[in-house]
Amino acid sequence: MKNSTERTVVAEIGLLIYPDCQLAAVYGLTDMFRIAADWAESISGEAALRAIRVSHWQVNTENETVECVWDSHPDEPHRLSHVIAPPGLVVPSKMVSMAVPAQWMNTLYHEGVTLCSVCAGAFVLAETGLIDHRRATTHWAFAQALAERFPAVDVAAENMVIDDGDIITAGGILAWTDLGLTLIEKLLGTGTMLATARFLLIDPPRREQSTYAAFIPDFDHGDGEILRVQHRLHASFADPQSIEEMAALAGMTPRTFLRRFQKATGIRPTEYVSAGQDYESQGCAG
């Protein structure tokens, strides 16, 4: 089998490495695109040797520019066709400013490059301003934060992948597999995409993530009294306390407790307990 440098490059996909991004996604996509090229050769034969060039890009903090730090085809001039902002490993509130990569992506977009994001990578993409008044998806747990930080974005967290051609967004933290297969199908064909998915033992691109949404409460709200009640509830959802008992544990009146609890967690105490009970009944908590 010929190596990738002897194949016709049909696209160059740039993977953005930013602080606290998920490197597993960066390297996973790199490997996936290489595997896809091998399967494209196996399916099409010697007459149609094709490859996807992959390059990694990172901010040079000394001169505030985005530079290539790795390239599968290092001896050829860059011709980026796609750029992907991968998932992050921290919650959105802890993500640093992405002004430099956002400006880089904005410039590339106006040169015809397709922009893509996965999970919290949507926050990087949103900083470009290019998804204002457009539908975009992110991890369902980050949807509210994305909508609050970038209110002009039409957040559609129920979707796993939203493909608008020039901009493609993917939802969950492992949705880089869905995005990768989506791009492989576009660039190398459906047969190659399916062969790649079979080889990697993963499903073809999914369209919705609502079925993956689970009870993931917020413990990072900063309200110590409410946090104390949450820990008591999580000790035994099967034996929930009354509103009066929860309020007493928090050291406040029931009315104040109800207001503070909903402000901290986003839902009422009764809804919180019900969600926790449902989650445990599904065997998800152990």
mmCIF file of C-alpha atoms in Angstrom:
data_model
loop_
_atom_site.group_PDB
_atom_site.id
_atom_site.type_symbol
_atom_site.label_atom_id
_atom_site.label_comp_id
_atom_site.label_asym_id
_atom_site.label_seq_id
_atom_site.Cartn_x
_atom_site.Cartn_y
_atom_site.Cartn_z
ATOM 1 C CA MET A 1 0.000 0.000 0.000
ATOM 2 C CA LYS A 2 1.419 3.377 -0.940
ATOM 3 C CA ASN A 3 2.118 5.926 1.753
ATOM 4 C CA SER A 4 0.115 9.154 2.132
ATOM 5 C CA THR A 5 2.674 11.355 0.362
ATOM 6 C CA GLU A 6 2.039 9.455 -2.911
ATOM 7 C CA ARG A 7 -1.711 9.969 -2.782
ATOM 8 C CA THR A 8 -3.704 12.849 -4.189
ATOM 9 C CA VAL A 9 -4.566 15.220 -1.348
ATOM 10 C CA VAL A 10 -8.250 16.099 -1.593
ATOM 11 C CA ALA A 11 -8.349 18.420 1.440
ATOM 12 C CA GLU A 12 -6.249 19.850 4.252
ATOM 13 C CA ILE A 13 -7.921 19.773 7.645
ATOM 14 C CA GLY A 14 -6.363 21.964 10.311
ATOM 15 C CA LEU A 15 -6.873 20.998 13.961
ATOM 16 C CA LEU A 16 -6.660 23.893 16.403
ATOM 17 C CA ILE A 17 -4.815 23.152 19.649
ATOM 18 C CA TYR A 18 -5.905 25.647 22.287
ATOM 19 C CA PRO A 19 -5.415 25.737 26.097
ATOM 20 C CA ASP A 20 -7.215 22.856 27.841
ATOM 21 C CA CYS A 21 -8.480 21.337 24.609
ATOM 22 C CA GLN A 22 -9.035 17.584 24.356
ATOM 23 C CA LEU A 23 -5.870 16.232 22.773
ATOM 24 C CA ALA A 24 -7.503 12.820 22.442
ATOM 25 C CA ALA A 25 -9.813 14.389 19.855
ATOM 26 C CA VAL A 26 -6.917 16.034 18.023
ATOM 27 C CA TYR A 27 -4.948 12.806 17.737
ATOM 28 C CA GLY A 28 -8.057 10.693 17.260
ATOM 29 C CA LEU A 29 -9.144 12.751 14.254
ATOM 30 C CA THR A 30 -5.594 12.668 12.906
ATOM 31 C CA ASP A 31 -5.615 8.873 13.037
ATOM 32 C CA MET A 32 -9.167 8.617 11.711
ATOM 33 C CA PHE A 33 -8.361 10.606 8.574
ATOM 34 C CA ARG A 34 -5.266 8.473 7.933
ATOM 35 C CA ILE A 35 -7.269 5.266 8.381
ATOM 36 C CA ALA A 36 -9.910 6.604 6.003
ATOM 37 C CA ALA A 37 -7.295 7.145 3.308
ATOM 38 C CA ASP A 38 -6.163 3.529 3.673
ATOM 39 C CA TRP A 39 -9.731 2.313 3.294
ATOM 40 C CA ALA A 40 -10.330 4.612 0.328
ATOM 41 C CA GLU A 41 -7.390 2.916 -1.375
ATOM 42 C CA SER A 42 -8.665 -0.540 -0.456
ATOM 43 C CA ILE A 43 -12.119 0.233 -1.844
ATOM 44 C CA SER A 44 -11.128 2.184 -4.966
ATOM 45 C CA GLY A 45 -7.883 0.470 -5.895
ATOM 46 C CA GLU A 46 -4.750 1.940 -7.408
ATOM 47 C CA ALA A 47 -6.664 4.188 -9.810
ATOM 48 C CA ALA A 48 -7.966 6.477 -7.074
ATOM 49 C CA LEU A 49 -5.352 7.018 -4.366
ATOM 50 C CA ARG A 50 -6.613 9.868 -2.197
ATOM 51 C CA ALA A 51 -5.641 11.293 1.160
ATOM 52 C CA ILE A 52 -6.719 13.915 3.644
ATOM 53 C CA ARG A 53 -3.843 16.092 4.756
ATOM 54 C CA VAL A 54 -3.917 16.929 8.472
ATOM 55 C CA SER A 55 -2.115 19.792 10.179
ATOM 56 C CA HIS A 56 -2.065 20.945 13.809
ATOM 57 C CA TRP A 57 -2.156 24.658 14.642
ATOM 58 C CA GLN A 58 -1.390 26.465 17.880
ATOM 59 C CA VAL A 59 -1.082 30.051 19.125
ATOM 60 C CA ASN A 60 2.484 31.349 19.385
ATOM 61 C CA THR A 61 2.231 33.409 22.570
ATOM 62 C CA GLU A 62 5.356 35.412 21.742
ATOM 63 C CA ASN A 63 3.958 37.049 18.617
ATOM 64 C CA GLU A 64 0.222 36.269 19.019
ATOM 65 C CA THR A 65 -0.056 34.362 15.758
ATOM 66 C CA VAL A 66 -1.395 30.905 14.957
ATOM 67 C CA GLU A 67 1.294 28.619 13.580
ATOM 68 C CA CYS A 68 1.484 25.077 12.252
ATOM 69 C CA VAL A 69 3.158 22.773 14.787
ATOM 70 C CA TRP A 70 2.674 19.444 12.977
ATOM 71 C CA ASP A 71 1.862 18.444 9.405
ATOM 72 C CA SER A 72 1.220 15.112 7.711
ATOM 73 C CA HIS A 73 2.607 16.612 4.469
ATOM 74 C CA PRO A 74 5.329 18.983 5.739
ATOM 75 C CA ASP A 75 7.006 19.663 2.395
ATOM 76 C CA GLU A 76 3.945 21.131 0.687
ATOM 77 C CA PRO A 77 2.460 24.650 0.946
ATOM 78 C CA HIS A 78 -0.666 24.876 3.087
ATOM 79 C CA ARG A 79 -4.065 24.870 1.407
ATOM 80 C CA LEU A 80 -6.460 24.639 4.319
ATOM 81 C CA SER A 81 -9.956 23.542 3.373
ATOM 82 C CA HIS A 82 -11.317 22.920 6.891
ATOM 83 C CA VAL A 83 -10.415 23.998 10.434
ATOM 84 C CA ILE A 84 -11.721 22.200 13.512
ATOM 85 C CA ALA A 85 -11.945 23.623 17.042
ATOM 86 C CA PRO A 86 -11.917 20.429 19.170
ATOM 87 C CA PRO A 87 -13.633 19.833 22.530
ATOM 88 C CA GLY A 88 -12.340 21.367 25.732
ATOM 89 C CA LEU A 89 -11.544 19.608 29.015
ATOM 90 C CA VAL A 90 -12.797 22.399 31.288
ATOM 91 C CA VAL A 91 -16.230 23.920 31.769
ATOM 92 C CA PRO A 92 -16.884 27.014 29.617
ATOM 93 C CA SER A 93 -16.559 29.391 32.581
ATOM 94 C CA LYS A 94 -12.903 28.346 32.915
ATOM 95 C CA MET A 95 -12.004 28.668 29.235
ATOM 96 C CA VAL A 96 -9.551 31.467 28.501
ATOM 97 C CA SER A 97 -10.112 34.090 25.817
ATOM 98 C CA MET A 98 -9.726 32.724 22.298
ATOM 99 C CA ALA A 99 -9.428 36.083 20.545
ATOM 100 C CA VAL A 100 -6.317 35.174 18.541
ATOM 101 C CA PRO A 101 -7.513 31.816 17.151
ATOM 102 C CA ALA A 102 -10.982 33.304 16.612
ATOM 103 C CA GLN A 103 -9.534 36.058 14.437
ATOM 104 C CA TRP A 104 -7.440 33.487 12.572
ATOM 105 C CA MET A 105 -10.521 31.378 11.903
ATOM 106 C CA ASN A 106 -12.503 34.433 10.823
ATOM 107 C CA THR A 107 -9.841 35.329 8.278
ATOM 108 C CA LEU A 108 -9.702 31.774 6.939
ATOM 109 C CA TYR A 109 -13.481 31.626 6.642
ATOM 110 C CA HIS A 110 -13.485 34.647 4.359
ATOM 111 C CA GLU A 111 -10.868 32.869 2.250
ATOM 112 C CA GLY A 112 -13.270 29.967 1.725
ATOM 113 C CA VAL A 113 -12.250 27.616 4.545
ATOM 114 C CA THR A 114 -15.009 25.556 6.196
ATOM 115 C CA LEU A 115 -15.067 26.033 9.975
ATOM 116 C CA CYS A 116 -15.984 23.207 12.342
ATOM 117 C CA SER A 117 -16.316 22.784 16.096
ATOM 118 C CA VAL A 118 -16.925 19.973 18.554
ATOM 119 C CA CYS A 119 -18.487 20.348 22.003
ATOM 120 C CA ALA A 120 -16.935 23.366 23.800
ATOM 121 C CA GLY A 121 -15.073 24.212 20.601
ATOM 122 C CA ALA A 122 -18.306 26.033 19.730
ATOM 123 C CA PHE A 123 -17.252 28.759 22.181
ATOM 124 C CA VAL A 124 -14.109 29.352 20.112
ATOM 125 C CA LEU A 125 -16.174 29.391 16.938
ATOM 126 C CA ALA A 126 -18.710 31.766 18.492
ATOM 127 C CA GLU A 127 -15.942 34.277 19.242
ATOM 128 C CA THR A 128 -15.513 34.712 15.485
ATOM 129 C CA GLY A 129 -19.012 36.175 15.261
ATOM 130 C CA LEU A 130 -19.665 33.953 12.259
ATOM 131 C CA ILE A 131 -22.424 31.906 13.870
ATOM 132 C CA ASP A 132 -24.466 34.885 15.015
ATOM 133 C CA HIS A 133 -28.093 34.360 13.930
ATOM 134 C CA ARG A 134 -27.244 30.831 12.822
ATOM 135 C CA ARG A 135 -28.004 27.423 14.319
ATOM 136 C CA ALA A 136 -25.121 25.739 16.117
ATOM 137 C CA THR A 137 -24.793 22.856 18.529
ATOM 138 C CA THR A 138 -22.549 22.146 21.488
ATOM 139 C CA HIS A 139 -22.548 19.678 24.363
ATOM 140 C CA TRP A 140 -26.064 19.683 25.820
ATOM 141 C CA ALA A 141 -24.653 20.539 29.273
ATOM 142 C CA PHE A 142 -22.998 23.684 27.850
ATOM 143 C CA ALA A 143 -25.965 24.899 25.793
ATOM 144 C CA GLN A 144 -27.223 27.401 28.346
ATOM 145 C CA ALA A 145 -23.748 28.846 28.883
ATOM 146 C CA LEU A 146 -23.253 29.251 25.124
ATOM 147 C CA ALA A 147 -26.627 30.960 24.752
ATOM 148 C CA GLU A 148 -25.903 33.318 27.640
ATOM 149 C CA ARG A 149 -22.397 34.243 26.512
ATOM 150 C CA PHE A 150 -23.330 34.548 22.836
ATOM 151 C CA PRO A 151 -27.053 35.436 22.761
ATOM 152 C CA ALA A 152 -27.030 36.011 18.995
ATOM 153 C CA VAL A 153 -26.284 32.317 18.396
ATOM 154 C CA ASP A 154 -29.291 30.042 17.837
ATOM 155 C CA VAL A 155 -28.208 27.153 20.075
ATOM 156 C CA ALA A 156 -29.733 23.834 18.980
ATOM 157 C CA ALA A 157 -28.267 21.404 21.501
ATOM 158 C CA GLU A 158 -30.635 18.600 20.525
ATOM 159 C CA ASN A 159 -28.568 18.037 17.375
ATOM 160 C CA MET A 160 -25.403 15.938 17.334
ATOM 161 C CA VAL A 161 -24.200 17.468 14.055
ATOM 162 C CA ILE A 162 -25.393 20.577 12.222
ATOM 163 C CA ASP A 163 -23.912 20.757 8.736
ATOM 164 C CA ASP A 164 -24.454 24.090 7.001
ATOM 165 C CA GLY A 165 -21.742 23.470 4.436
ATOM 166 C CA ASP A 166 -19.530 26.424 5.309
ATOM 167 C CA ILE A 167 -19.847 25.852 9.066
ATOM 168 C CA ILE A 168 -20.271 22.470 10.770
ATOM 169 C CA THR A 169 -20.830 22.070 14.514
ATOM 170 C CA ALA A 170 -20.940 18.849 16.550
ATOM 171 C CA GLY A 171 -22.342 18.340 20.030
ATOM 172 C CA GLY A 172 -20.924 15.960 22.644
ATOM 173 C CA ILE A 173 -17.342 15.643 23.844
ATOM 174 C CA LEU A 174 -16.935 12.449 21.791
ATOM 175 C CA ALA A 175 -18.847 13.839 18.819
ATOM 176 C CA TRP A 176 -15.497 14.356 17.100
ATOM 177 C CA THR A 177 -16.115 10.850 15.750
ATOM 178 C CA ASP A 178 -19.398 12.030 14.215
ATOM 179 C CA LEU A 179 -17.742 15.116 12.742
ATOM 180 C CA GLY A 180 -14.794 13.111 11.446
ATOM 181 C CA LEU A 181 -17.021 10.596 9.702
ATOM 182 C CA THR A 182 -19.155 13.410 8.286
ATOM 183 C CA LEU A 183 -16.064 14.971 6.701
ATOM 184 C CA ILE A 184 -14.790 11.610 5.454
ATOM 185 C CA GLU A 185 -18.097 10.994 3.703
ATOM 186 C CA LYS A 186 -17.918 14.423 2.063
ATOM 187 C CA LEU A 187 -14.316 14.059 0.959
ATOM 188 C CA LEU A 188 -13.819 10.336 0.315
ATOM 189 C CA GLY A 189 -17.327 8.998 -0.167
ATOM 190 C CA THR A 190 -19.963 7.050 1.732
ATOM 191 C CA GLY A 191 -18.269 3.683 1.195
ATOM 192 C CA THR A 192 -15.032 4.890 2.756
ATOM 193 C CA MET A 193 -16.907 6.484 5.652
ATOM 194 C CA LEU A 194 -18.769 3.255 6.417
ATOM 195 C CA ALA A 195 -15.610 1.164 6.095
ATOM 196 C CA THR A 196 -13.787 3.504 8.476
ATOM 197 C CA ALA A 197 -16.633 3.332 10.991
ATOM 198 C CA ARG A 198 -16.679 -0.474 10.827
ATOM 199 C CA PHE A 199 -12.913 -0.690 11.282
ATOM 200 C CA LEU A 200 -13.018 1.633 14.311
ATOM 201 C CA LEU A 201 -16.119 -0.124 15.703
ATOM 202 C CA ILE A 202 -18.076 3.125 15.915
ATOM 203 C CA ASP A 203 -21.493 4.097 14.621
ATOM 204 C CA PRO A 204 -22.017 6.248 11.521
ATOM 205 C CA PRO A 205 -22.711 9.926 12.302
ATOM 206 C CA ARG A 206 -25.537 10.412 14.793
ATOM 207 C CA ARG A 207 -28.016 13.271 14.450
ATOM 208 C CA GLU A 208 -29.342 13.816 17.967
ATOM 209 C CA GLN A 209 -27.815 13.945 21.434
ATOM 210 C CA SER A 210 -30.968 14.419 23.508
ATOM 211 C CA THR A 211 -31.023 10.713 24.392
ATOM 212 C CA TYR A 212 -27.588 11.072 26.011
ATOM 213 C CA ALA A 213 -28.635 13.896 28.335
ATOM 214 C CA ALA A 214 -28.383 12.799 31.971
ATOM 215 C CA PHE A 215 -28.804 14.286 35.429
ATOM 216 C CA ILE A 216 -25.601 16.278 35.918
ATOM 217 C CA PRO A 217 -26.222 18.810 38.702
ATOM 218 C CA ASP A 218 -24.280 22.018 39.120
ATOM 219 C CA PHE A 219 -22.021 22.001 42.188
ATOM 220 C CA ASP A 220 -19.974 25.002 41.046
ATOM 221 C CA HIS A 221 -22.504 27.765 41.766
ATOM 222 C CA GLY A 222 -20.780 29.175 44.864
ATOM 223 C CA ASP A 223 -23.748 28.956 47.266
ATOM 224 C CA GLY A 224 -22.396 26.984 50.218
ATOM 225 C CA GLU A 225 -25.741 26.560 52.002
ATOM 226 C CA ILE A 226 -27.421 25.127 48.910
ATOM 227 C CA LEU A 227 -24.396 22.920 48.247
ATOM 228 C CA ARG A 228 -24.788 21.427 51.728
ATOM 229 C CA VAL A 229 -28.386 20.489 50.898
ATOM 230 C CA GLN A 230 -27.342 19.001 47.548
ATOM 231 C CA HIS A 231 -24.807 16.728 49.227
ATOM 232 C CA ARG A 232 -27.460 15.567 51.704
ATOM 233 C CA LEU A 233 -29.882 14.797 48.855
ATOM 234 C CA HIS A 234 -27.263 12.871 46.894
ATOM 235 C CA ALA A 235 -26.546 10.718 49.940
ATOM 236 C CA SER A 236 -30.014 9.171 49.542
ATOM 237 C CA PHE A 237 -32.470 10.233 46.867
ATOM 238 C CA ALA A 238 -34.609 7.287 47.983
ATOM 239 C CA ASP A 239 -35.256 9.067 51.303
ATOM 240 C CA PRO A 240 -35.812 12.703 50.282
ATOM 241 C CA GLN A 241 -36.389 15.458 52.803
ATOM 242 C CA SER A 242 -39.301 17.868 52.814
ATOM 243 C CA ILE A 243 -38.885 21.478 51.708
ATOM 244 C CA GLU A 244 -39.026 22.519 55.364
ATOM 245 C CA GLU A 245 -36.280 20.051 56.310
ATOM 246 C CA MET A 246 -34.079 21.166 53.412
ATOM 247 C CA ALA A 247 -34.606 24.812 54.337
ATOM 248 C CA ALA A 248 -33.683 24.087 57.960
ATOM 249 C CA LEU A 249 -30.501 22.331 56.840
ATOM 250 C CA ALA A 250 -29.631 25.393 54.765
ATOM 251 C CA GLY A 251 -30.429 27.675 57.710
ATOM 252 C CA MET A 252 -33.075 29.771 55.953
ATOM 253 C CA THR A 253 -36.821 30.099 55.577
ATOM 254 C CA PRO A 254 -38.591 27.820 53.073
ATOM 255 C CA ARG A 255 -39.385 30.778 50.817
ATOM 256 C CA THR A 256 -35.782 31.985 50.765
ATOM 257 C CA PHE A 257 -34.557 28.424 50.300
ATOM 258 C CA LEU A 258 -36.780 27.848 47.269
ATOM 259 C CA ARG A 259 -35.516 31.039 45.645
ATOM 260 C CA ARG A 260 -31.850 30.344 46.412
ATOM 261 C CA PHE A 261 -32.048 26.683 45.347
ATOM 262 C CA GLN A 262 -33.567 27.488 41.958
ATOM 263 C CA LYS A 263 -31.078 30.300 41.389
ATOM 264 C CA ALA A 264 -28.140 27.991 42.183
ATOM 265 C CA THR A 265 -29.257 24.834 40.375
ATOM 266 C CA GLY A 266 -31.637 26.134 37.717
ATOM 267 C CA ILE A 267 -34.537 23.929 38.881
ATOM 268 C CA ARG A 268 -36.881 23.610 41.865
ATOM 269 C CA PRO A 269 -35.983 21.244 44.733
ATOM 270 C CA THR A 270 -38.837 18.855 43.880
ATOM 271 C CA GLU A 271 -37.654 18.671 40.246
ATOM 272 C CA TYR A 272 -34.088 18.097 41.446
ATOM 273 C CA VAL A 273 -35.120 15.204 43.678
ATOM 274 C CA SER A 274 -37.287 13.677 40.938
ATOM 275 C CA ALA A 275 -34.443 13.879 38.399
ATOM 276 C CA GLY A 276 -32.040 12.311 40.888
ATOM 277 C CA GLN A 277 -34.435 9.473 41.617
ATOM 278 C CA ASP A 278 -34.964 8.796 37.906
ATOM 279 C CA TYR A 279 -31.212 8.823 37.319
ATOM 280 C CA GLU A 280 -30.580 6.331 40.124
ATOM 281 C CA SER A 281 -33.439 4.092 38.967
ATOM 282 C CA GLN A 282 -31.712 3.788 35.581
ATOM 283 C CA GLY A 283 -28.579 2.506 37.324
ATOM 284 C CA CYS A 284 -26.536 5.556 36.322
ATOM 285 C CA ALA A 285 -25.293 6.660 39.717
ATOM 286 C CA GLY A 286 -23.368 3.665 40.957
#
